[in-house]
Short mmCIF file of N, CA and C in Angstrom, two decimals:
data_model
loop_
_atom_site.label_atom_id
_atom_site.label_comp_id
_atom_site.label_asym_id
_atom_site.label_seq_id
_atom_site.Cartn_x
_atom_site.Cartn_y
_atom_site.Cartn_z
N UNK N 172 -159.03 -137.69 -58.84
CA UNK N 172 -159.87 -137.31 -57.72
C UNK N 172 -159.37 -136.02 -57.09
N UNK N 173 -158.05 -135.97 -56.79
CA UNK N 173 -157.50 -134.78 -56.18
C UNK N 173 -157.53 -133.60 -57.15
N UNK N 174 -157.33 -133.87 -58.45
CA UNK N 174 -157.40 -132.81 -59.45
C UNK N 174 -158.81 -132.23 -59.49
N UNK N 175 -159.83 -133.07 -59.37
CA UNK N 175 -161.21 -132.60 -59.34
C UNK N 175 -161.44 -131.72 -58.12
N UNK N 176 -160.89 -132.13 -56.99
CA UNK N 176 -161.01 -131.34 -55.77
C UNK N 176 -160.33 -129.98 -55.93
N UNK N 177 -159.14 -129.96 -56.54
CA UNK N 177 -158.45 -128.69 -56.79
C UNK N 177 -159.26 -127.79 -57.71
N UNK N 178 -159.83 -128.36 -58.77
CA UNK N 178 -160.67 -127.57 -59.68
C UNK N 178 -161.87 -126.99 -58.95
N UNK N 179 -162.57 -127.82 -58.19
CA UNK N 179 -163.75 -127.36 -57.46
C UNK N 179 -163.37 -126.25 -56.49
N UNK N 180 -162.26 -126.43 -55.76
CA UNK N 180 -161.81 -125.42 -54.80
C UNK N 180 -161.48 -124.12 -55.50
N UNK N 181 -160.80 -124.19 -56.62
CA UNK N 181 -160.40 -122.99 -57.34
C UNK N 181 -161.60 -122.18 -57.79
N UNK N 182 -162.63 -122.85 -58.30
CA UNK N 182 -163.78 -122.13 -58.80
C UNK N 182 -164.73 -121.70 -57.68
N UNK N 183 -164.67 -122.34 -56.54
CA UNK N 183 -165.53 -121.93 -55.43
C UNK N 183 -164.93 -120.77 -54.64
N UNK N 184 -163.62 -120.53 -54.78
CA UNK N 184 -162.97 -119.43 -54.07
C UNK N 184 -163.46 -118.09 -54.58
N UNK N 185 -163.80 -118.02 -55.86
CA UNK N 185 -164.24 -116.77 -56.43
C UNK N 185 -163.42 -116.43 -57.65
N UNK N 186 -163.64 -115.27 -58.19
CA UNK N 186 -163.00 -114.88 -59.45
C UNK N 186 -161.81 -113.98 -59.22
N UNK N 187 -160.99 -114.27 -58.22
CA UNK N 187 -159.78 -113.48 -57.98
C UNK N 187 -158.80 -113.74 -59.11
N UNK N 188 -158.03 -112.70 -59.46
CA UNK N 188 -157.05 -112.84 -60.54
C UNK N 188 -155.99 -113.86 -60.17
N UNK N 189 -155.69 -114.70 -61.11
CA UNK N 189 -154.64 -115.71 -60.99
C UNK N 189 -154.74 -116.51 -59.69
N UNK N 190 -155.88 -117.10 -59.47
CA UNK N 190 -156.09 -117.98 -58.33
C UNK N 190 -155.74 -119.41 -58.66
N UNK N 191 -155.89 -119.78 -59.91
CA UNK N 191 -155.74 -121.16 -60.34
C UNK N 191 -155.11 -121.20 -61.72
N UNK N 192 -154.12 -122.07 -61.90
CA UNK N 192 -153.48 -122.21 -63.21
C UNK N 192 -153.41 -123.68 -63.60
N UNK N 193 -153.36 -123.90 -64.90
CA UNK N 193 -153.14 -125.21 -65.48
C UNK N 193 -151.81 -125.12 -66.21
N UNK N 194 -150.95 -126.13 -66.07
CA UNK N 194 -149.63 -126.04 -66.68
C UNK N 194 -149.21 -127.36 -67.30
N UNK N 195 -148.24 -127.25 -68.21
CA UNK N 195 -147.69 -128.40 -68.92
C UNK N 195 -146.18 -128.24 -68.97
N UNK N 196 -145.45 -129.30 -68.56
CA UNK N 196 -143.98 -129.27 -68.57
C UNK N 196 -143.50 -129.66 -69.97
N UNK N 197 -142.92 -128.71 -70.69
CA UNK N 197 -142.47 -128.94 -72.05
C UNK N 197 -141.30 -129.91 -72.11
N UNK N 198 -140.43 -129.95 -71.10
CA UNK N 198 -139.34 -130.91 -71.08
C UNK N 198 -139.87 -132.34 -70.95
N UNK N 199 -140.89 -132.51 -70.15
CA UNK N 199 -141.53 -133.81 -70.01
C UNK N 199 -142.18 -134.24 -71.33
N UNK N 200 -142.80 -133.27 -72.01
CA UNK N 200 -143.34 -133.56 -73.34
C UNK N 200 -142.23 -134.02 -74.28
N UNK N 201 -141.05 -133.40 -74.18
CA UNK N 201 -139.92 -133.77 -75.01
C UNK N 201 -139.47 -135.21 -74.76
N UNK N 202 -139.75 -135.73 -73.58
CA UNK N 202 -139.45 -137.12 -73.25
C UNK N 202 -140.64 -138.03 -73.58
N UNK N 203 -141.56 -137.52 -74.40
CA UNK N 203 -142.75 -138.25 -74.84
C UNK N 203 -143.62 -138.71 -73.68
N UNK N 204 -143.76 -137.83 -72.68
CA UNK N 204 -144.61 -138.14 -71.54
C UNK N 204 -145.70 -137.07 -71.43
N UNK N 205 -146.93 -137.38 -71.84
CA UNK N 205 -148.02 -136.43 -71.66
C UNK N 205 -148.16 -136.10 -70.18
N UNK N 206 -148.36 -134.81 -69.86
CA UNK N 206 -148.43 -134.40 -68.47
C UNK N 206 -149.32 -133.18 -68.32
N UNK N 207 -149.83 -132.99 -67.12
CA UNK N 207 -150.68 -131.86 -66.82
C UNK N 207 -150.55 -131.55 -65.34
N UNK N 208 -150.55 -130.26 -65.01
CA UNK N 208 -150.46 -129.84 -63.63
C UNK N 208 -151.50 -128.79 -63.31
N UNK N 209 -151.90 -128.74 -62.06
CA UNK N 209 -152.86 -127.76 -61.56
C UNK N 209 -152.23 -127.09 -60.35
N UNK N 210 -152.29 -125.75 -60.31
CA UNK N 210 -151.70 -125.02 -59.19
C UNK N 210 -152.72 -124.04 -58.64
N UNK N 211 -152.78 -123.96 -57.32
CA UNK N 211 -153.80 -123.18 -56.62
C UNK N 211 -153.14 -122.17 -55.69
N UNK N 212 -153.58 -120.93 -55.75
CA UNK N 212 -153.09 -119.88 -54.86
C UNK N 212 -153.67 -120.10 -53.47
N UNK N 213 -152.77 -120.12 -52.46
CA UNK N 213 -153.20 -120.27 -51.07
C UNK N 213 -153.22 -118.93 -50.33
N UNK N 214 -152.28 -118.05 -50.68
CA UNK N 214 -152.19 -116.71 -50.08
C UNK N 214 -151.42 -115.83 -51.05
N UNK N 215 -151.05 -114.63 -50.62
CA UNK N 215 -150.34 -113.70 -51.52
C UNK N 215 -148.97 -114.21 -51.95
N UNK N 216 -148.38 -115.13 -51.21
CA UNK N 216 -147.04 -115.61 -51.54
C UNK N 216 -146.91 -117.14 -51.60
N UNK N 217 -147.99 -117.88 -51.42
CA UNK N 217 -147.90 -119.34 -51.40
C UNK N 217 -148.88 -119.97 -52.39
N UNK N 218 -148.40 -121.02 -53.07
CA UNK N 218 -149.25 -121.84 -53.93
C UNK N 218 -148.95 -123.31 -53.67
N UNK N 219 -149.89 -124.16 -54.05
CA UNK N 219 -149.68 -125.60 -54.01
C UNK N 219 -150.06 -126.16 -55.37
N UNK N 220 -149.39 -127.21 -55.78
CA UNK N 220 -149.61 -127.77 -57.12
C UNK N 220 -149.61 -129.29 -57.07
N UNK N 221 -150.32 -129.86 -58.01
CA UNK N 221 -150.32 -131.30 -58.22
C UNK N 221 -150.18 -131.53 -59.71
N UNK N 222 -149.14 -132.30 -60.08
CA UNK N 222 -148.88 -132.60 -61.49
C UNK N 222 -148.77 -134.10 -61.66
N UNK N 223 -149.06 -134.53 -62.87
CA UNK N 223 -148.93 -135.95 -63.17
C UNK N 223 -148.50 -136.16 -64.60
N UNK N 224 -147.78 -137.24 -64.82
CA UNK N 224 -147.37 -137.61 -66.17
C UNK N 224 -147.51 -139.10 -66.33
N UNK N 225 -147.88 -139.51 -67.54
CA UNK N 225 -148.07 -140.93 -67.82
C UNK N 225 -147.50 -141.25 -69.19
N UNK N 226 -146.57 -142.17 -69.23
CA UNK N 226 -145.97 -142.59 -70.49
C UNK N 226 -146.22 -144.09 -70.66
N UNK N 227 -147.20 -144.45 -71.49
CA UNK N 227 -147.54 -145.86 -71.65
C UNK N 227 -146.74 -146.59 -72.73
N UNK N 228 -145.81 -145.91 -73.39
CA UNK N 228 -145.10 -146.49 -74.54
C UNK N 228 -143.80 -147.13 -74.13
N UNK N 229 -143.35 -148.16 -74.81
CA UNK N 229 -144.10 -148.89 -75.84
C UNK N 229 -145.14 -149.80 -75.19
N UNK N 230 -146.23 -150.01 -75.87
CA UNK N 230 -147.28 -150.87 -75.33
C UNK N 230 -146.95 -152.34 -75.53
N UNK N 231 -146.03 -152.64 -76.43
CA UNK N 231 -145.61 -154.01 -76.68
C UNK N 231 -144.59 -154.44 -75.63
N UNK N 232 -144.95 -155.39 -74.78
CA UNK N 232 -144.06 -155.84 -73.71
C UNK N 232 -142.82 -156.55 -74.22
N UNK N 233 -142.80 -156.94 -75.49
CA UNK N 233 -141.66 -157.67 -76.02
C UNK N 233 -140.57 -156.75 -76.56
N UNK N 234 -140.82 -155.45 -76.60
CA UNK N 234 -139.78 -154.52 -77.03
C UNK N 234 -138.72 -154.43 -75.94
N UNK N 235 -137.46 -154.45 -76.35
CA UNK N 235 -136.38 -154.43 -75.35
C UNK N 235 -136.21 -153.05 -74.74
N UNK N 236 -136.21 -152.00 -75.55
CA UNK N 236 -136.02 -150.66 -75.02
C UNK N 236 -137.38 -150.10 -74.61
N UNK N 237 -137.49 -149.76 -73.32
CA UNK N 237 -138.77 -149.21 -72.86
C UNK N 237 -138.55 -148.26 -71.69
N UNK N 238 -139.50 -147.36 -71.56
CA UNK N 238 -139.52 -146.44 -70.43
C UNK N 238 -140.96 -146.06 -70.17
N UNK N 239 -141.69 -146.97 -69.54
CA UNK N 239 -143.09 -146.70 -69.19
C UNK N 239 -143.12 -146.27 -67.74
N UNK N 240 -143.96 -145.28 -67.45
CA UNK N 240 -144.05 -144.84 -66.07
C UNK N 240 -145.29 -143.98 -65.84
N UNK N 241 -145.65 -143.91 -64.58
CA UNK N 241 -146.68 -143.01 -64.08
C UNK N 241 -146.02 -142.23 -62.96
N UNK N 242 -146.11 -140.90 -63.00
CA UNK N 242 -145.46 -140.06 -62.00
C UNK N 242 -146.45 -139.03 -61.47
N UNK N 243 -146.47 -138.85 -60.15
CA UNK N 243 -147.29 -137.84 -59.50
C UNK N 243 -146.36 -136.98 -58.65
N UNK N 244 -146.49 -135.65 -58.79
CA UNK N 244 -145.60 -134.70 -58.12
C UNK N 244 -146.43 -133.63 -57.43
N UNK N 245 -146.28 -133.50 -56.12
CA UNK N 245 -146.95 -132.45 -55.34
C UNK N 245 -145.92 -131.40 -54.96
N UNK N 246 -146.28 -130.12 -55.07
CA UNK N 246 -145.36 -129.02 -54.78
C UNK N 246 -146.00 -127.97 -53.88
N UNK N 247 -145.15 -127.31 -53.10
CA UNK N 247 -145.49 -126.07 -52.39
C UNK N 247 -144.48 -125.04 -52.84
N UNK N 248 -144.96 -123.84 -53.19
CA UNK N 248 -144.06 -122.78 -53.65
C UNK N 248 -144.23 -121.53 -52.79
N UNK N 249 -143.10 -120.88 -52.53
CA UNK N 249 -143.08 -119.57 -51.86
C UNK N 249 -142.61 -118.57 -52.90
N UNK N 250 -143.51 -117.66 -53.29
CA UNK N 250 -143.23 -116.64 -54.30
C UNK N 250 -142.68 -115.40 -53.60
N UNK N 251 -141.62 -114.82 -54.13
CA UNK N 251 -141.00 -113.66 -53.50
C UNK N 251 -141.70 -112.36 -53.84
N UNK N 252 -142.28 -112.23 -55.03
CA UNK N 252 -142.99 -111.02 -55.42
C UNK N 252 -144.47 -111.19 -55.10
N UNK N 253 -145.18 -111.84 -55.97
CA UNK N 253 -146.57 -112.22 -55.74
C UNK N 253 -146.80 -113.54 -56.46
N UNK N 254 -147.88 -114.23 -56.16
CA UNK N 254 -148.08 -115.55 -56.75
C UNK N 254 -148.12 -115.48 -58.27
N UNK N 255 -147.51 -116.47 -58.88
CA UNK N 255 -147.44 -116.65 -60.32
C UNK N 255 -146.66 -115.55 -61.03
N UNK N 256 -145.77 -114.85 -60.30
CA UNK N 256 -145.01 -113.75 -60.89
C UNK N 256 -143.59 -113.73 -60.32
N UNK N 257 -142.61 -113.82 -61.19
CA UNK N 257 -141.18 -113.71 -60.90
C UNK N 257 -140.64 -114.93 -60.16
N UNK N 258 -139.70 -114.74 -59.23
CA UNK N 258 -138.98 -115.89 -58.67
C UNK N 258 -139.67 -116.53 -57.47
N UNK N 259 -139.34 -117.83 -57.30
CA UNK N 259 -139.94 -118.62 -56.22
C UNK N 259 -138.97 -119.73 -55.82
N UNK N 260 -139.18 -120.24 -54.62
CA UNK N 260 -138.53 -121.47 -54.16
C UNK N 260 -139.64 -122.44 -53.80
N UNK N 261 -139.30 -123.71 -53.74
CA UNK N 261 -140.33 -124.67 -53.40
C UNK N 261 -139.76 -125.99 -52.95
N UNK N 262 -140.65 -126.82 -52.47
CA UNK N 262 -140.30 -128.20 -52.14
C UNK N 262 -141.38 -129.11 -52.71
N UNK N 263 -141.02 -130.36 -52.92
CA UNK N 263 -141.95 -131.27 -53.57
C UNK N 263 -141.82 -132.69 -53.02
N UNK N 264 -142.83 -133.49 -53.31
CA UNK N 264 -142.83 -134.92 -53.01
C UNK N 264 -143.27 -135.64 -54.28
N UNK N 265 -142.59 -136.73 -54.62
CA UNK N 265 -142.82 -137.42 -55.88
C UNK N 265 -143.05 -138.91 -55.62
N UNK N 266 -143.96 -139.50 -56.39
CA UNK N 266 -144.14 -140.96 -56.44
C UNK N 266 -144.16 -141.37 -57.90
N UNK N 267 -143.53 -142.50 -58.21
CA UNK N 267 -143.59 -143.02 -59.57
C UNK N 267 -143.58 -144.55 -59.55
N UNK N 268 -144.32 -145.10 -60.50
CA UNK N 268 -144.25 -146.53 -60.80
C UNK N 268 -143.63 -146.62 -62.18
N UNK N 269 -142.66 -147.52 -62.39
CA UNK N 269 -141.94 -147.54 -63.66
C UNK N 269 -141.64 -148.96 -64.14
N UNK N 270 -141.39 -149.06 -65.43
CA UNK N 270 -140.96 -150.28 -66.09
C UNK N 270 -139.99 -149.82 -67.17
N UNK N 271 -138.70 -150.03 -66.97
CA UNK N 271 -137.70 -149.47 -67.88
C UNK N 271 -136.62 -150.49 -68.20
N UNK N 272 -136.11 -150.44 -69.44
CA UNK N 272 -135.01 -151.32 -69.81
C UNK N 272 -134.24 -150.75 -70.99
N UNK N 273 -132.97 -151.13 -71.07
CA UNK N 273 -132.08 -150.77 -72.18
C UNK N 273 -132.07 -149.27 -72.44
N UNK N 274 -131.99 -148.46 -71.38
CA UNK N 274 -131.98 -147.01 -71.52
C UNK N 274 -130.60 -146.46 -71.22
N UNK N 275 -130.27 -145.38 -71.90
CA UNK N 275 -129.04 -144.66 -71.63
C UNK N 275 -129.43 -143.23 -71.27
N UNK N 276 -129.28 -142.89 -69.99
CA UNK N 276 -129.64 -141.56 -69.52
C UNK N 276 -128.48 -140.59 -69.76
N UNK N 277 -128.78 -139.31 -69.92
CA UNK N 277 -127.70 -138.32 -70.13
C UNK N 277 -126.83 -138.17 -68.89
N UNK N 278 -125.63 -137.66 -69.09
CA UNK N 278 -124.67 -137.36 -68.02
C UNK N 278 -124.25 -138.60 -67.24
N UNK N 279 -124.43 -139.78 -67.81
CA UNK N 279 -124.02 -141.01 -67.15
C UNK N 279 -124.89 -141.42 -65.98
N UNK N 280 -126.09 -140.84 -65.86
CA UNK N 280 -126.98 -141.19 -64.76
C UNK N 280 -127.50 -142.62 -64.92
N UNK N 281 -127.56 -143.35 -63.84
CA UNK N 281 -128.16 -144.69 -63.76
C UNK N 281 -127.60 -145.63 -64.84
N UNK N 282 -126.28 -145.85 -64.87
CA UNK N 282 -125.68 -146.64 -65.97
C UNK N 282 -126.09 -148.12 -65.99
N UNK N 283 -126.45 -148.70 -64.86
CA UNK N 283 -126.74 -150.14 -64.85
C UNK N 283 -128.04 -150.50 -65.54
N UNK N 284 -128.90 -149.53 -65.83
CA UNK N 284 -130.17 -149.86 -66.48
C UNK N 284 -129.99 -150.12 -67.98
N UNK N 285 -128.78 -149.88 -68.49
CA UNK N 285 -128.52 -150.16 -69.91
C UNK N 285 -128.59 -151.65 -70.22
N UNK N 286 -128.36 -152.50 -69.23
CA UNK N 286 -128.22 -153.93 -69.49
C UNK N 286 -129.30 -154.80 -68.89
N UNK N 287 -130.35 -154.21 -68.31
CA UNK N 287 -131.40 -155.02 -67.71
C UNK N 287 -132.71 -154.26 -67.67
N UNK N 288 -133.78 -154.95 -67.30
CA UNK N 288 -135.10 -154.32 -67.14
C UNK N 288 -135.37 -154.19 -65.65
N UNK N 289 -135.94 -153.04 -65.28
CA UNK N 289 -136.32 -152.81 -63.88
C UNK N 289 -137.79 -152.41 -63.83
N UNK N 290 -138.49 -153.00 -62.89
CA UNK N 290 -139.89 -152.68 -62.70
C UNK N 290 -140.11 -152.45 -61.22
N UNK N 291 -140.60 -151.25 -60.87
CA UNK N 291 -140.79 -150.96 -59.46
C UNK N 291 -141.37 -149.58 -59.21
N UNK N 292 -141.01 -149.04 -58.06
CA UNK N 292 -141.56 -147.77 -57.61
C UNK N 292 -140.45 -146.93 -57.00
N UNK N 293 -140.70 -145.60 -56.92
CA UNK N 293 -139.82 -144.75 -56.12
C UNK N 293 -140.62 -143.62 -55.51
N UNK N 294 -140.10 -143.13 -54.40
CA UNK N 294 -140.61 -141.94 -53.73
C UNK N 294 -139.43 -141.01 -53.52
N UNK N 295 -139.70 -139.71 -53.54
CA UNK N 295 -138.62 -138.73 -53.37
C UNK N 295 -139.19 -137.43 -52.83
N UNK N 296 -138.33 -136.66 -52.20
CA UNK N 296 -138.64 -135.30 -51.79
C UNK N 296 -137.51 -134.42 -52.30
N UNK N 297 -137.81 -133.15 -52.53
CA UNK N 297 -136.77 -132.29 -53.06
C UNK N 297 -137.07 -130.82 -52.87
N UNK N 298 -136.15 -130.02 -53.36
CA UNK N 298 -136.26 -128.56 -53.29
C UNK N 298 -135.85 -127.99 -54.65
N UNK N 299 -136.36 -126.82 -54.98
CA UNK N 299 -136.07 -126.23 -56.27
C UNK N 299 -136.20 -124.70 -56.21
N UNK N 300 -135.64 -124.06 -57.23
CA UNK N 300 -135.76 -122.62 -57.44
C UNK N 300 -136.30 -122.42 -58.84
N UNK N 301 -137.10 -121.37 -59.03
CA UNK N 301 -137.64 -121.11 -60.36
C UNK N 301 -138.00 -119.66 -60.58
N UNK N 302 -138.39 -119.38 -61.80
CA UNK N 302 -138.77 -118.03 -62.21
C UNK N 302 -139.92 -118.13 -63.19
N UNK N 303 -140.87 -117.20 -63.10
CA UNK N 303 -142.03 -117.17 -63.97
C UNK N 303 -142.10 -115.84 -64.70
N UNK N 304 -142.23 -115.91 -66.02
CA UNK N 304 -142.37 -114.72 -66.85
C UNK N 304 -143.81 -114.62 -67.33
N UNK N 305 -144.46 -113.49 -67.05
CA UNK N 305 -145.83 -113.27 -67.52
C UNK N 305 -145.75 -112.85 -68.99
N UNK N 306 -146.41 -113.60 -69.86
CA UNK N 306 -146.41 -113.32 -71.29
C UNK N 306 -147.63 -112.52 -71.73
N UNK N 307 -148.76 -112.75 -71.05
CA UNK N 307 -150.01 -112.05 -71.34
C UNK N 307 -150.90 -112.22 -70.12
N UNK N 308 -152.10 -111.64 -70.12
CA UNK N 308 -152.96 -111.82 -68.94
C UNK N 308 -153.28 -113.28 -68.61
N UNK N 309 -153.24 -114.16 -69.59
CA UNK N 309 -153.57 -115.56 -69.32
C UNK N 309 -152.39 -116.52 -69.44
N UNK N 310 -151.28 -116.11 -70.05
CA UNK N 310 -150.19 -117.04 -70.32
C UNK N 310 -148.91 -116.64 -69.62
N UNK N 311 -148.19 -117.65 -69.11
CA UNK N 311 -146.88 -117.44 -68.48
C UNK N 311 -145.94 -118.56 -68.91
N UNK N 312 -144.66 -118.30 -68.74
CA UNK N 312 -143.64 -119.32 -68.95
C UNK N 312 -142.86 -119.43 -67.65
N UNK N 313 -142.64 -120.65 -67.18
CA UNK N 313 -142.01 -120.89 -65.89
C UNK N 313 -140.85 -121.87 -66.07
N UNK N 314 -139.71 -121.54 -65.48
CA UNK N 314 -138.56 -122.45 -65.51
C UNK N 314 -138.15 -122.74 -64.08
N UNK N 315 -137.74 -124.00 -63.83
CA UNK N 315 -137.31 -124.36 -62.48
C UNK N 315 -136.24 -125.43 -62.54
N UNK N 316 -135.40 -125.46 -61.51
CA UNK N 316 -134.34 -126.46 -61.39
C UNK N 316 -134.13 -126.78 -59.92
N UNK N 317 -133.86 -128.04 -59.64
CA UNK N 317 -133.62 -128.46 -58.27
C UNK N 317 -133.14 -129.89 -58.23
N UNK N 318 -133.26 -130.49 -57.07
CA UNK N 318 -132.83 -131.87 -56.89
C UNK N 318 -133.81 -132.60 -55.97
N UNK N 319 -134.04 -133.87 -56.29
CA UNK N 319 -134.87 -134.74 -55.46
C UNK N 319 -134.00 -135.83 -54.88
N UNK N 320 -134.24 -136.16 -53.62
CA UNK N 320 -133.56 -137.25 -52.93
C UNK N 320 -134.63 -138.29 -52.65
N UNK N 321 -134.36 -139.54 -53.02
CA UNK N 321 -135.41 -140.53 -52.87
C UNK N 321 -134.92 -141.92 -52.58
N UNK N 322 -135.89 -142.82 -52.62
CA UNK N 322 -135.64 -144.22 -52.35
C UNK N 322 -136.43 -145.03 -53.38
N UNK N 323 -135.81 -146.03 -53.96
CA UNK N 323 -136.47 -146.84 -54.97
C UNK N 323 -136.37 -148.32 -54.61
N UNK N 324 -137.39 -149.06 -54.97
CA UNK N 324 -137.39 -150.51 -54.81
C UNK N 324 -137.96 -151.09 -56.11
N UNK N 325 -137.33 -152.16 -56.59
CA UNK N 325 -137.69 -152.69 -57.90
C UNK N 325 -137.25 -154.14 -58.04
N UNK N 326 -137.83 -154.79 -59.06
CA UNK N 326 -137.42 -156.13 -59.45
C UNK N 326 -136.52 -155.99 -60.67
N UNK N 327 -135.50 -156.83 -60.75
CA UNK N 327 -134.53 -156.79 -61.85
C UNK N 327 -134.71 -158.02 -62.73
N UNK N 328 -134.68 -157.80 -64.04
CA UNK N 328 -134.85 -158.88 -65.01
C UNK N 328 -133.82 -158.74 -66.12
N UNK N 329 -133.51 -159.89 -66.74
CA UNK N 329 -132.84 -159.83 -68.02
C UNK N 329 -133.89 -159.20 -68.94
N UNK N 330 -133.52 -158.52 -69.95
CA UNK N 330 -134.45 -157.70 -70.74
C UNK N 330 -135.65 -158.46 -71.29
N UNK N 331 -136.56 -157.72 -71.79
CA UNK N 331 -137.87 -158.07 -72.37
C UNK N 331 -138.83 -158.64 -71.34
N UNK N 332 -139.99 -158.98 -71.81
CA UNK N 332 -141.12 -159.34 -70.95
C UNK N 332 -140.85 -160.54 -70.03
N UNK N 333 -140.35 -161.59 -70.57
CA UNK N 333 -140.17 -162.81 -69.78
C UNK N 333 -138.69 -163.10 -69.50
N UNK N 334 -137.88 -162.07 -69.42
CA UNK N 334 -136.46 -162.27 -69.17
C UNK N 334 -136.22 -162.92 -67.82
N UNK N 335 -135.03 -163.47 -67.67
CA UNK N 335 -134.65 -164.14 -66.42
C UNK N 335 -134.74 -163.16 -65.24
N UNK N 336 -135.34 -163.62 -64.15
CA UNK N 336 -135.49 -162.81 -62.95
C UNK N 336 -134.17 -162.78 -62.19
N UNK N 337 -133.63 -161.59 -61.95
CA UNK N 337 -132.35 -161.43 -61.24
C UNK N 337 -132.54 -161.24 -59.74
N UNK N 338 -133.72 -160.80 -59.32
CA UNK N 338 -133.96 -160.55 -57.90
C UNK N 338 -134.50 -159.16 -57.65
N UNK N 339 -134.63 -158.85 -56.39
CA UNK N 339 -135.14 -157.53 -55.97
C UNK N 339 -133.96 -156.68 -55.52
N UNK N 340 -134.17 -155.37 -55.58
CA UNK N 340 -133.15 -154.45 -55.12
C UNK N 340 -133.85 -153.19 -54.61
N UNK N 341 -133.15 -152.43 -53.82
CA UNK N 341 -133.66 -151.16 -53.31
C UNK N 341 -132.46 -150.30 -52.95
N UNK N 342 -132.60 -148.99 -53.11
CA UNK N 342 -131.49 -148.11 -52.77
C UNK N 342 -131.94 -146.65 -52.81
N UNK N 343 -131.18 -145.79 -52.13
CA UNK N 343 -131.43 -144.35 -52.22
C UNK N 343 -130.87 -143.82 -53.55
N UNK N 344 -131.34 -142.65 -53.97
CA UNK N 344 -130.85 -142.06 -55.21
C UNK N 344 -131.03 -140.54 -55.19
N UNK N 345 -130.32 -139.88 -56.06
CA UNK N 345 -130.49 -138.45 -56.35
C UNK N 345 -131.02 -138.32 -57.76
N UNK N 346 -131.94 -137.37 -57.96
CA UNK N 346 -132.53 -137.17 -59.28
C UNK N 346 -132.66 -135.67 -59.54
N UNK N 347 -132.18 -135.19 -60.69
CA UNK N 347 -132.37 -133.77 -60.99
C UNK N 347 -133.83 -133.46 -61.25
N UNK N 348 -134.24 -132.26 -60.90
CA UNK N 348 -135.60 -131.79 -61.17
C UNK N 348 -135.48 -130.58 -62.09
N UNK N 349 -136.02 -130.69 -63.29
CA UNK N 349 -135.99 -129.62 -64.26
C UNK N 349 -137.37 -129.43 -64.85
N UNK N 350 -137.71 -128.20 -65.15
CA UNK N 350 -139.00 -127.97 -65.79
C UNK N 350 -139.02 -126.66 -66.56
N UNK N 351 -139.65 -126.69 -67.70
CA UNK N 351 -140.02 -125.48 -68.43
C UNK N 351 -141.52 -125.65 -68.69
N UNK N 352 -142.31 -124.89 -67.93
CA UNK N 352 -143.76 -125.05 -67.96
C UNK N 352 -144.41 -123.91 -68.74
N UNK N 353 -145.33 -124.28 -69.61
CA UNK N 353 -146.23 -123.28 -70.20
C UNK N 353 -147.46 -123.27 -69.29
N UNK N 354 -147.84 -122.08 -68.85
CA UNK N 354 -148.86 -121.93 -67.81
C UNK N 354 -150.04 -121.13 -68.34
N UNK N 355 -151.24 -121.63 -68.13
CA UNK N 355 -152.45 -120.92 -68.48
C UNK N 355 -153.15 -120.48 -67.20
N UNK N 356 -153.32 -119.16 -67.03
CA UNK N 356 -153.97 -118.60 -65.84
C UNK N 356 -155.48 -118.54 -66.08
N UNK N 357 -156.22 -119.21 -65.24
CA UNK N 357 -157.69 -119.17 -65.31
C UNK N 357 -158.17 -118.02 -64.45
N UNK N 358 -158.96 -117.13 -65.04
CA UNK N 358 -159.46 -115.98 -64.28
C UNK N 358 -160.97 -116.04 -64.17
#
């Protein structure tokens, strides 16, 4: 719904150069999560974006190792040169619903999920820095890095679909934010 509103707004603003872009996070693709983002120019130095990713695999609830999730990420960016060109800073808000078990994350992040299944939600806010390289009139490459601070609440189970229920839990967390986006500029 919001993506439709962003599309309608972008095309009703007029045919200004680089008013609206569509992007895909290649790192998220590498984690087997199809994703798509839409970003809209608000002024000469500000943009807003809405991105989403959905990973429905594995669809078999009896598989022990799983990482299914739906994630929505809203961003505001302040561009130092001009919109969609060179360096920027930004802040974001994230929501995700997840079902994960028997995972080993890099750098020792979230070690307790190796031995149980968790199903729940999280919300987070964060800040990031990035840079965009213009490759052609319609294509750009964007890299960004930052950190999100959030809160998660979930149910804990012994692994698989009908594993023993361990109880509920909730806690704050830190999460790295990384992205390498291929960007298509709609003119």
